[in-house]
Amino acid sequence: MLSQLQASYQRVEQSLQRLTDSIASYNPSVHDADELVAADEAVNRDLDRLVVHQANHIRIQQLRQDNEARDERIRANIKLLADTRKEIAAIPSSASEGESRQEVRVDELLAYARFISRTTVPPTFRKKDIPALPKKEAAAAEIANGIATPPANAQEEDNEPYVRIENVGTKAMSEKQKQMLQPDLPWVPWPEPSLIVSGALAEIQKLVESGQDPASVLTAEEKAEKDKMKGEEEAREKLAQEEAEKRRMSMFDTGAMRRQTYSDVFDPDNE
Amino acid sequence: MTNGHPNSQTNGSSAIPRDPDFYAGYSRFEIELEFVQSLSNPQYLNYLASQKYFESAEFVAYIDYLQYFREPKYLKYLQYPGPTLRVLELLQEERFRRDILIPAVAEAMVAEGFEAATRGVEG
């Protein structure tokens, strides 16, 4: 570009020079004037081309910059990917024996979740309604010293509220004393005493207390077998009874038999 | 209900052998399941301690045997899995077995258990 411009400038200069020379030598040459005009136009054209050239140059630079920016981004992404993959591979698998790594099926999990939901926090539970339970850190600290201390503490608390109640009422009860009564937890994550009492262990307890041996309660199978045996037993007894009856009847002659057919009751006087 | 004599059959031994795991109408598994879950109630533990159960080595060994409930195939029967397993763990320590006799400790356990179960629950 530069050399082209230079060439056209030189052309202009040359033709100008020739023209001025010819004018100076009183021999104006029209040809040279035309030459100058043409050279001038050539320069203008070149200048336009220069403008375009610059614009292109700038655009090329921009594109190069763009390119590099994208290249940089791609490089960063690939690096991130590689790092993430390394991280994932580096996650230590839990130290487990072969059998504890079982695949848990989703439906099993969901069924268990439903099973547990009955004994988990109820949806109507509002935590902020519960007065904050003060942590018994004092008691824990005392336990470190010896078992004797906490009971002494408890006794102190027993005395205090009694004194207060005389004057004021339950509202004056110390916070700790109220907590001892503990009526205010709406729900606990373990079976309540009422539930325990209605269970199998309690039933066994009742059996034991009433003197019956729980081991004597029969399974359904055993019951069925027992009934069957009883049935057989009864059938056998009935059979034996009938045979005894027949024998009895055949022992006597027909005259007495008629009377005896009507009355089955054993009458020693009429033997 | 039969009274007094166990297995009173009028005609010698029955054809079905007596099932040792059947007791009072419940299977042994049912009874053990109920017991292990009742343990998760700190007040019950306090009661057991007061009845001196924890001083019997046999009882303590039995509770150790109950650790089988950790396995998945038995775990799935627990309705109170968290507190139950925690208690099984705690009961292995002698210090705990002694301390749970103190009412204050049982109270603290109730508070902590409640807190743990409701942590993160918004009102």
Coordinates of C-alpha atoms in Angstrom, one line a residue:
Chain A
M1 CA 0.0 0.0 0.0
L2 CA 2.7 2.4 1.0
S3 CA 4.8 1.7 -2.1
Q4 CA 1.8 2.2 -4.3
L5 CA 1.0 5.5 -2.7
Q6 CA 4.6 6.5 -3.0
A7 CA 4.6 5.6 -6.7
S8 CA 1.5 7.7 -7.4
Y9 CA 2.9 10.6 -5.4
Q10 CA 6.1 10.3 -7.4
R11 CA 4.1 10.3 -10.6
V12 CA 2.4 13.5 -9.5
E13 CA 5.6 15.1 -8.6
Q14 CA 7.2 14.1 -11.9
S15 CA 4.4 15.4 -14.0
L16 CA 4.2 18.6 -12.0
Q17 CA 7.9 19.0 -12.4
R18 CA 7.7 18.4 -16.2
L19 CA 4.8 20.8 -16.4
T20 CA 6.6 23.6 -14.5
D21 CA 9.7 22.9 -16.6
S22 CA 7.7 23.3 -19.8
I23 CA 6.0 26.4 -18.5
A24 CA 9.4 27.8 -17.5
S25 CA 10.7 27.1 -21.0
Y26 CA 7.8 29.0 -22.4
N27 CA 6.6 25.8 -24.0
P28 CA 3.5 24.9 -22.1
S29 CA 2.7 21.4 -23.0
V30 CA -1.0 20.5 -22.7
H31 CA 0.1 16.9 -22.6
D32 CA 1.9 17.5 -19.3
A33 CA -1.1 19.3 -17.9
D34 CA -3.3 16.3 -18.7
E35 CA -0.7 14.1 -17.3
L36 CA -0.8 16.1 -14.1
V37 CA -4.5 15.9 -13.8
A38 CA -4.4 12.1 -14.4
A39 CA -1.8 11.7 -11.8
D40 CA -3.8 13.7 -9.3
E41 CA -6.8 11.5 -9.9
A42 CA -4.6 8.5 -9.4
V43 CA -3.6 9.9 -6.1
N44 CA -7.2 10.4 -5.0
R45 CA -8.0 6.9 -6.0
D46 CA -5.2 5.6 -4.0
L47 CA -6.2 7.6 -1.0
D48 CA -9.7 6.1 -1.2
R49 CA -8.1 2.7 -1.4
L50 CA -6.0 3.7 1.6
V51 CA -9.1 4.4 3.7
V52 CA -10.6 1.0 2.8
H53 CA -7.2 -0.6 3.5
Q54 CA -7.2 0.9 7.0
A55 CA -10.7 -0.2 7.7
N56 CA -9.8 -3.7 6.7
H57 CA -6.8 -3.6 8.8
I58 CA -8.7 -2.6 11.9
R59 CA -11.3 -5.3 11.2
I60 CA -8.6 -7.9 10.8
Q61 CA -7.2 -6.9 14.2
Q62 CA -10.6 -7.1 15.8
L63 CA -11.2 -10.5 14.4
R64 CA -7.8 -11.6 15.6
Q65 CA -8.6 -10.4 19.1
D66 CA -11.9 -12.1 19.0
N67 CA -10.3 -15.3 18.0
E68 CA -7.9 -15.2 20.7
A69 CA -10.5 -14.4 23.3
R70 CA -12.5 -17.4 22.2
D71 CA -9.5 -19.6 22.2
E72 CA -8.8 -18.5 25.7
R73 CA -12.3 -19.4 26.8
I74 CA -12.2 -22.8 25.2
R75 CA -8.9 -23.5 26.9
A76 CA -10.3 -22.4 30.3
N77 CA -13.4 -24.6 29.8
I78 CA -11.4 -27.7 28.9
K79 CA -9.2 -27.2 31.9
L80 CA -12.2 -26.9 34.1
L81 CA -13.6 -30.0 32.7
A82 CA -10.4 -31.9 33.2
D83 CA -10.2 -30.7 36.8
T84 CA -13.8 -31.6 37.6
R85 CA -13.2 -35.1 36.2
K86 CA -10.1 -35.4 38.4
E87 CA -12.1 -34.4 41.4
I88 CA -14.9 -36.9 40.7
A89 CA -12.4 -39.6 40.3
A90 CA -10.7 -38.6 43.4
I91 CA -13.8 -38.9 45.6
P92 CA -12.9 -41.6 48.0
S93 CA -15.3 -44.5 47.9
S94 CA -16.6 -45.3 51.5
A95 CA -14.6 -48.0 53.2
S96 CA -17.2 -50.7 53.0
E97 CA -17.4 -54.4 53.0
G98 CA -18.9 -55.9 49.9
E99 CA -22.4 -56.6 51.4
S100 CA -23.2 -53.2 52.8
R101 CA -23.0 -51.6 49.3
Q102 CA -26.4 -52.7 48.2
E103 CA -28.4 -51.2 45.6
V104 CA -31.5 -49.8 47.1
R105 CA -34.4 -49.7 44.8
V106 CA -36.3 -46.5 44.6
D107 CA -39.6 -48.0 45.4
E108 CA -38.2 -49.7 48.5
L109 CA -36.8 -46.4 49.6
L110 CA -40.1 -44.6 49.0
A111 CA -42.0 -47.4 50.8
Y112 CA -39.7 -47.1 53.8
A113 CA -40.1 -43.3 53.8
R114 CA -43.8 -43.7 53.9
F115 CA -43.4 -46.2 56.7
I116 CA -41.2 -43.8 58.7
S117 CA -43.4 -40.8 58.0
R118 CA -46.0 -42.0 60.6
T119 CA -43.4 -41.7 63.3
T120 CA -41.6 -38.5 62.1
V121 CA -42.4 -34.9 62.7
P122 CA -46.0 -34.2 61.9
P123 CA -46.6 -31.7 59.1
T124 CA -48.7 -29.5 61.5
F125 CA -45.7 -29.1 63.7
R126 CA -44.7 -25.5 64.4
K127 CA -41.4 -25.3 66.1
K128 CA -41.6 -21.8 67.3
D129 CA -44.6 -22.7 69.4
I130 CA -42.4 -24.8 71.6
P131 CA -40.7 -22.9 74.4
A132 CA -37.0 -23.3 74.0
L133 CA -35.8 -26.1 76.3
P134 CA -32.9 -24.9 78.3
K135 CA -29.9 -27.3 77.9
K136 CA -29.1 -29.0 81.1
E137 CA -25.5 -28.2 80.9
A138 CA -25.3 -27.5 84.6
A139 CA -26.4 -31.0 85.3
A140 CA -23.9 -32.5 82.9
A141 CA -21.1 -30.6 84.4
E142 CA -22.1 -31.8 87.8
I143 CA -22.2 -35.4 86.7
A144 CA -18.6 -35.2 86.0
N145 CA -17.9 -34.6 89.6
G146 CA -20.0 -37.4 91.0
I147 CA -23.4 -38.9 90.9
A148 CA -24.4 -37.5 94.2
T149 CA -24.6 -33.9 93.1
P150 CA -27.5 -33.8 90.7
P151 CA -30.0 -35.4 93.0
A152 CA -29.1 -32.8 95.6
N153 CA -29.8 -30.2 92.9
A154 CA -33.1 -31.7 92.2
Q155 CA -34.1 -31.6 95.8
E156 CA -33.3 -28.0 96.0
E157 CA -35.5 -27.3 93.0
D158 CA -38.3 -29.3 94.7
N159 CA -38.2 -27.1 97.8
E160 CA -38.1 -23.8 96.0
P161 CA -41.3 -24.1 94.1
Y162 CA -43.2 -25.4 97.0
V163 CA -42.4 -22.2 98.9
R164 CA -43.4 -20.1 95.9
I165 CA -46.6 -21.9 95.2
E166 CA -47.9 -20.9 98.6
N167 CA -47.6 -17.3 97.7
V168 CA -48.2 -17.0 94.0
G169 CA -49.2 -20.0 91.9
T170 CA -47.9 -22.2 89.2
K171 CA -46.8 -19.3 87.1
A172 CA -44.1 -18.7 89.6
M173 CA -42.7 -22.2 89.2
S174 CA -39.1 -22.2 88.1
E175 CA -38.5 -23.0 84.5
K176 CA -36.7 -26.2 85.4
Q177 CA -39.5 -27.5 87.6
K178 CA -42.0 -27.0 84.8
Q179 CA -39.7 -28.9 82.6
M180 CA -39.7 -31.8 85.0
L181 CA -43.4 -32.2 84.5
Q182 CA -42.8 -32.0 80.8
P183 CA -46.3 -32.0 79.4
D184 CA -45.6 -29.6 76.6
L185 CA -43.8 -31.5 73.9
P186 CA -46.4 -32.2 71.3
W187 CA -44.5 -35.0 69.7
V188 CA -41.5 -37.1 70.5
P189 CA -39.4 -39.3 68.1
W190 CA -39.9 -42.5 70.1
P191 CA -42.8 -44.6 71.2
E192 CA -44.9 -43.0 73.9
P193 CA -45.6 -45.0 77.1
S194 CA -49.2 -45.4 76.1
L195 CA -48.0 -47.1 72.9
I196 CA -45.6 -49.4 74.8
V197 CA -48.3 -50.4 77.2
S198 CA -50.5 -51.6 74.4
G199 CA -47.8 -53.8 72.9
A200 CA -46.8 -57.4 73.0
L201 CA -44.4 -57.0 75.9
A202 CA -47.2 -55.6 78.1
E203 CA -49.5 -58.4 77.1
I204 CA -46.9 -60.9 78.2
Q205 CA -46.5 -59.0 81.4
K206 CA -50.3 -59.3 82.0
L207 CA -50.2 -63.0 81.3
V208 CA -47.3 -63.5 83.7
E209 CA -49.0 -61.5 86.4
S210 CA -52.2 -63.4 86.1
G211 CA -50.3 -66.7 86.6
Q212 CA -50.7 -68.1 83.1
D213 CA -47.6 -69.3 81.3
P214 CA -47.2 -67.4 78.0
A215 CA -45.5 -70.4 76.5
S216 CA -48.8 -72.2 76.6
V217 CA -50.4 -69.9 74.1
L218 CA -50.6 -72.0 71.0
T219 CA -50.0 -71.0 67.4
A220 CA -52.7 -71.2 64.9
E221 CA -51.3 -74.5 63.6
E222 CA -51.1 -76.0 67.0
K223 CA -54.7 -74.8 67.7
A224 CA -56.0 -76.4 64.6
E225 CA -54.2 -79.6 65.4
K226 CA -55.5 -79.6 68.9
D227 CA -59.1 -79.1 67.6
K228 CA -58.7 -81.9 65.2
M229 CA -57.4 -84.2 67.9
K230 CA -60.2 -83.2 70.2
G231 CA -62.7 -83.9 67.4
E232 CA -61.2 -87.4 66.9
E233 CA -61.2 -88.0 70.6
E234 CA -64.8 -87.1 70.9
A235 CA -65.7 -89.3 67.9
R236 CA -63.8 -92.2 69.5
E237 CA -65.5 -91.6 72.8
K238 CA -68.9 -91.5 71.2
L239 CA -68.2 -94.7 69.3
A240 CA -67.1 -96.4 72.5
Q241 CA -70.2 -95.1 74.2
E242 CA -72.5 -96.5 71.6
E243 CA -70.8 -99.9 71.7
A244 CA -71.1 -100.0 75.5
E245 CA -74.8 -99.2 75.0
K246 CA -75.3 -102.0 72.6
R247 CA -73.5 -104.4 74.8
R248 CA -75.6 -103.4 77.7
M249 CA -78.8 -103.9 75.8
S250 CA -77.8 -107.3 74.5
M251 CA -77.1 -108.5 78.0
F252 CA -80.7 -108.5 79.0
D253 CA -83.7 -110.4 77.5
T254 CA -86.2 -108.8 75.4
G255 CA -88.9 -108.4 78.0
A256 CA -86.9 -106.0 80.1
M257 CA -85.4 -104.5 77.0
R258 CA -88.6 -102.7 76.0
R259 CA -88.7 -100.9 79.2
Q260 CA -85.1 -100.0 79.0
T261 CA -85.4 -98.7 75.5
Y262 CA -87.6 -96.0 76.8
S263 CA -85.5 -95.0 79.6
D264 CA -81.7 -94.8 79.3
V265 CA -81.1 -93.8 82.8
F266 CA -79.3 -96.4 84.9
D267 CA -81.8 -97.5 87.6
P268 CA -80.0 -99.7 90.1
D269 CA -83.3 -100.7 91.7
N270 CA -84.5 -102.2 88.5
E271 CA -81.4 -104.1 87.5
Chain B
M1 CA -57.2 -70.5 77.6
T2 CA -55.5 -73.5 79.1
N3 CA -54.7 -73.2 82.7
G4 CA -51.8 -74.4 84.6
H5 CA -50.4 -77.3 82.6
P6 CA -48.4 -76.3 79.6
N7 CA -49.1 -78.4 76.5
S8 CA -51.9 -80.4 78.1
Q9 CA -52.7 -82.8 75.4
T10 CA -54.8 -85.8 76.3
N11 CA -53.0 -88.1 74.0
G12 CA -49.2 -87.8 74.5
S13 CA -47.1 -85.4 72.3
S14 CA -48.6 -83.5 69.4
A15 CA -47.3 -84.1 65.9
I16 CA -46.1 -80.5 65.5
P17 CA -43.0 -79.9 67.5
R18 CA -43.3 -76.9 69.8
D19 CA -41.9 -73.7 68.2
P20 CA -39.4 -72.1 70.6
D21 CA -39.7 -68.8 68.9
F22 CA -43.4 -68.5 69.5
Y23 CA -44.4 -66.9 72.8
A24 CA -47.7 -65.7 74.0
G25 CA -49.1 -65.3 70.5
Y26 CA -46.2 -63.3 69.2
S27 CA -43.1 -64.4 67.3
R28 CA -39.7 -63.8 68.8
F29 CA -38.8 -61.3 66.2
E30 CA -41.9 -59.2 66.9
I31 CA -41.1 -59.2 70.6
E32 CA -37.5 -58.2 70.1
L33 CA -38.5 -55.5 67.6
E34 CA -40.9 -54.0 70.0
F35 CA -38.4 -54.1 72.8
V36 CA -35.6 -52.5 70.9
Q37 CA -37.8 -49.7 69.8
S38 CA -39.1 -49.1 73.2
L39 CA -35.5 -48.6 74.3
S40 CA -35.5 -45.4 72.3
N41 CA -37.6 -43.7 74.9
P42 CA -35.3 -42.2 77.5
Q43 CA -37.9 -42.5 80.3
Y44 CA -38.1 -46.2 79.6
L45 CA -34.4 -46.5 79.9
N46 CA -34.5 -44.6 83.1
Y47 CA -37.1 -47.0 84.4
L48 CA -35.0 -50.0 83.4
A49 CA -32.0 -48.5 85.1
S50 CA -34.0 -48.0 88.3
Q51 CA -35.0 -51.7 88.2
K52 CA -31.3 -52.6 88.1
Y53 CA -31.6 -54.4 84.8
F54 CA -28.4 -52.8 83.5
E55 CA -26.4 -54.3 86.3
S56 CA -27.0 -57.8 84.9
A57 CA -24.2 -58.8 82.5
E58 CA -26.7 -61.1 80.7
F59 CA -29.0 -58.2 80.0
V60 CA -26.2 -56.1 78.7
A61 CA -25.1 -59.0 76.5
Y62 CA -28.6 -59.3 75.2
I63 CA -28.7 -55.6 74.2
D64 CA -25.5 -56.1 72.4
Y65 CA -27.0 -59.0 70.6
L66 CA -29.9 -56.7 69.5
Q67 CA -27.3 -54.8 67.4
Y68 CA -28.4 -57.1 64.6
F69 CA -31.0 -54.5 63.9
R70 CA -28.4 -52.4 62.2
E71 CA -28.4 -54.7 59.2
P72 CA -30.5 -53.4 56.3
K73 CA -32.7 -56.4 56.2
Y74 CA -33.8 -55.9 59.8
L75 CA -33.4 -52.2 59.8
K76 CA -36.4 -51.8 57.5
Y77 CA -38.7 -53.0 60.2
L78 CA -37.8 -50.2 62.5
Q79 CA -40.3 -47.4 62.8
Y80 CA -38.0 -45.2 64.9
P81 CA -34.7 -46.0 63.3
G82 CA -32.7 -43.0 64.3
P83 CA -33.3 -42.9 68.0
T84 CA -33.2 -46.7 68.3
L85 CA -29.8 -47.2 66.7
R86 CA -28.5 -44.3 68.7
V87 CA -29.6 -45.8 71.9
L88 CA -28.1 -49.2 71.0
E89 CA -24.9 -47.4 70.5
L90 CA -25.1 -45.5 73.7
L91 CA -26.0 -48.6 75.8
Q92 CA -22.7 -50.2 74.9
E93 CA -21.0 -47.7 77.2
E94 CA -21.0 -48.5 80.9
R95 CA -20.9 -44.8 81.8
F96 CA -24.1 -44.3 80.0
R97 CA -25.8 -47.2 81.6
R98 CA -24.9 -45.7 85.0
D99 CA -25.8 -42.1 84.1
I100 CA -29.2 -42.8 82.6
L101 CA -30.4 -43.6 86.2
I102 CA -30.2 -39.9 86.9
P103 CA -33.5 -38.3 86.0
A104 CA -31.8 -35.1 84.8
V105 CA -29.9 -37.1 82.3
A106 CA -33.1 -38.7 81.0
E107 CA -34.7 -35.2 80.7
A108 CA -31.7 -33.9 78.9
M109 CA -31.9 -36.9 76.5
V110 CA -35.5 -36.2 75.8
A111 CA -34.7 -32.5 75.0
E112 CA -31.8 -33.5 72.8
G113 CA -33.7 -36.1 71.0
F114 CA -36.6 -33.8 70.3
E115 CA -34.2 -31.1 69.1
A116 CA -32.3 -33.5 66.9
A117 CA -35.5 -34.8 65.3
T118 CA -36.9 -31.3 64.7
R119 CA -33.7 -29.6 63.7
G120 CA -34.3 -27.6 60.5
V121 CA -38.0 -27.8 60.7
E122 CA -39.6 -24.5 60.2
G123 CA -42.6 -23.4 62.2

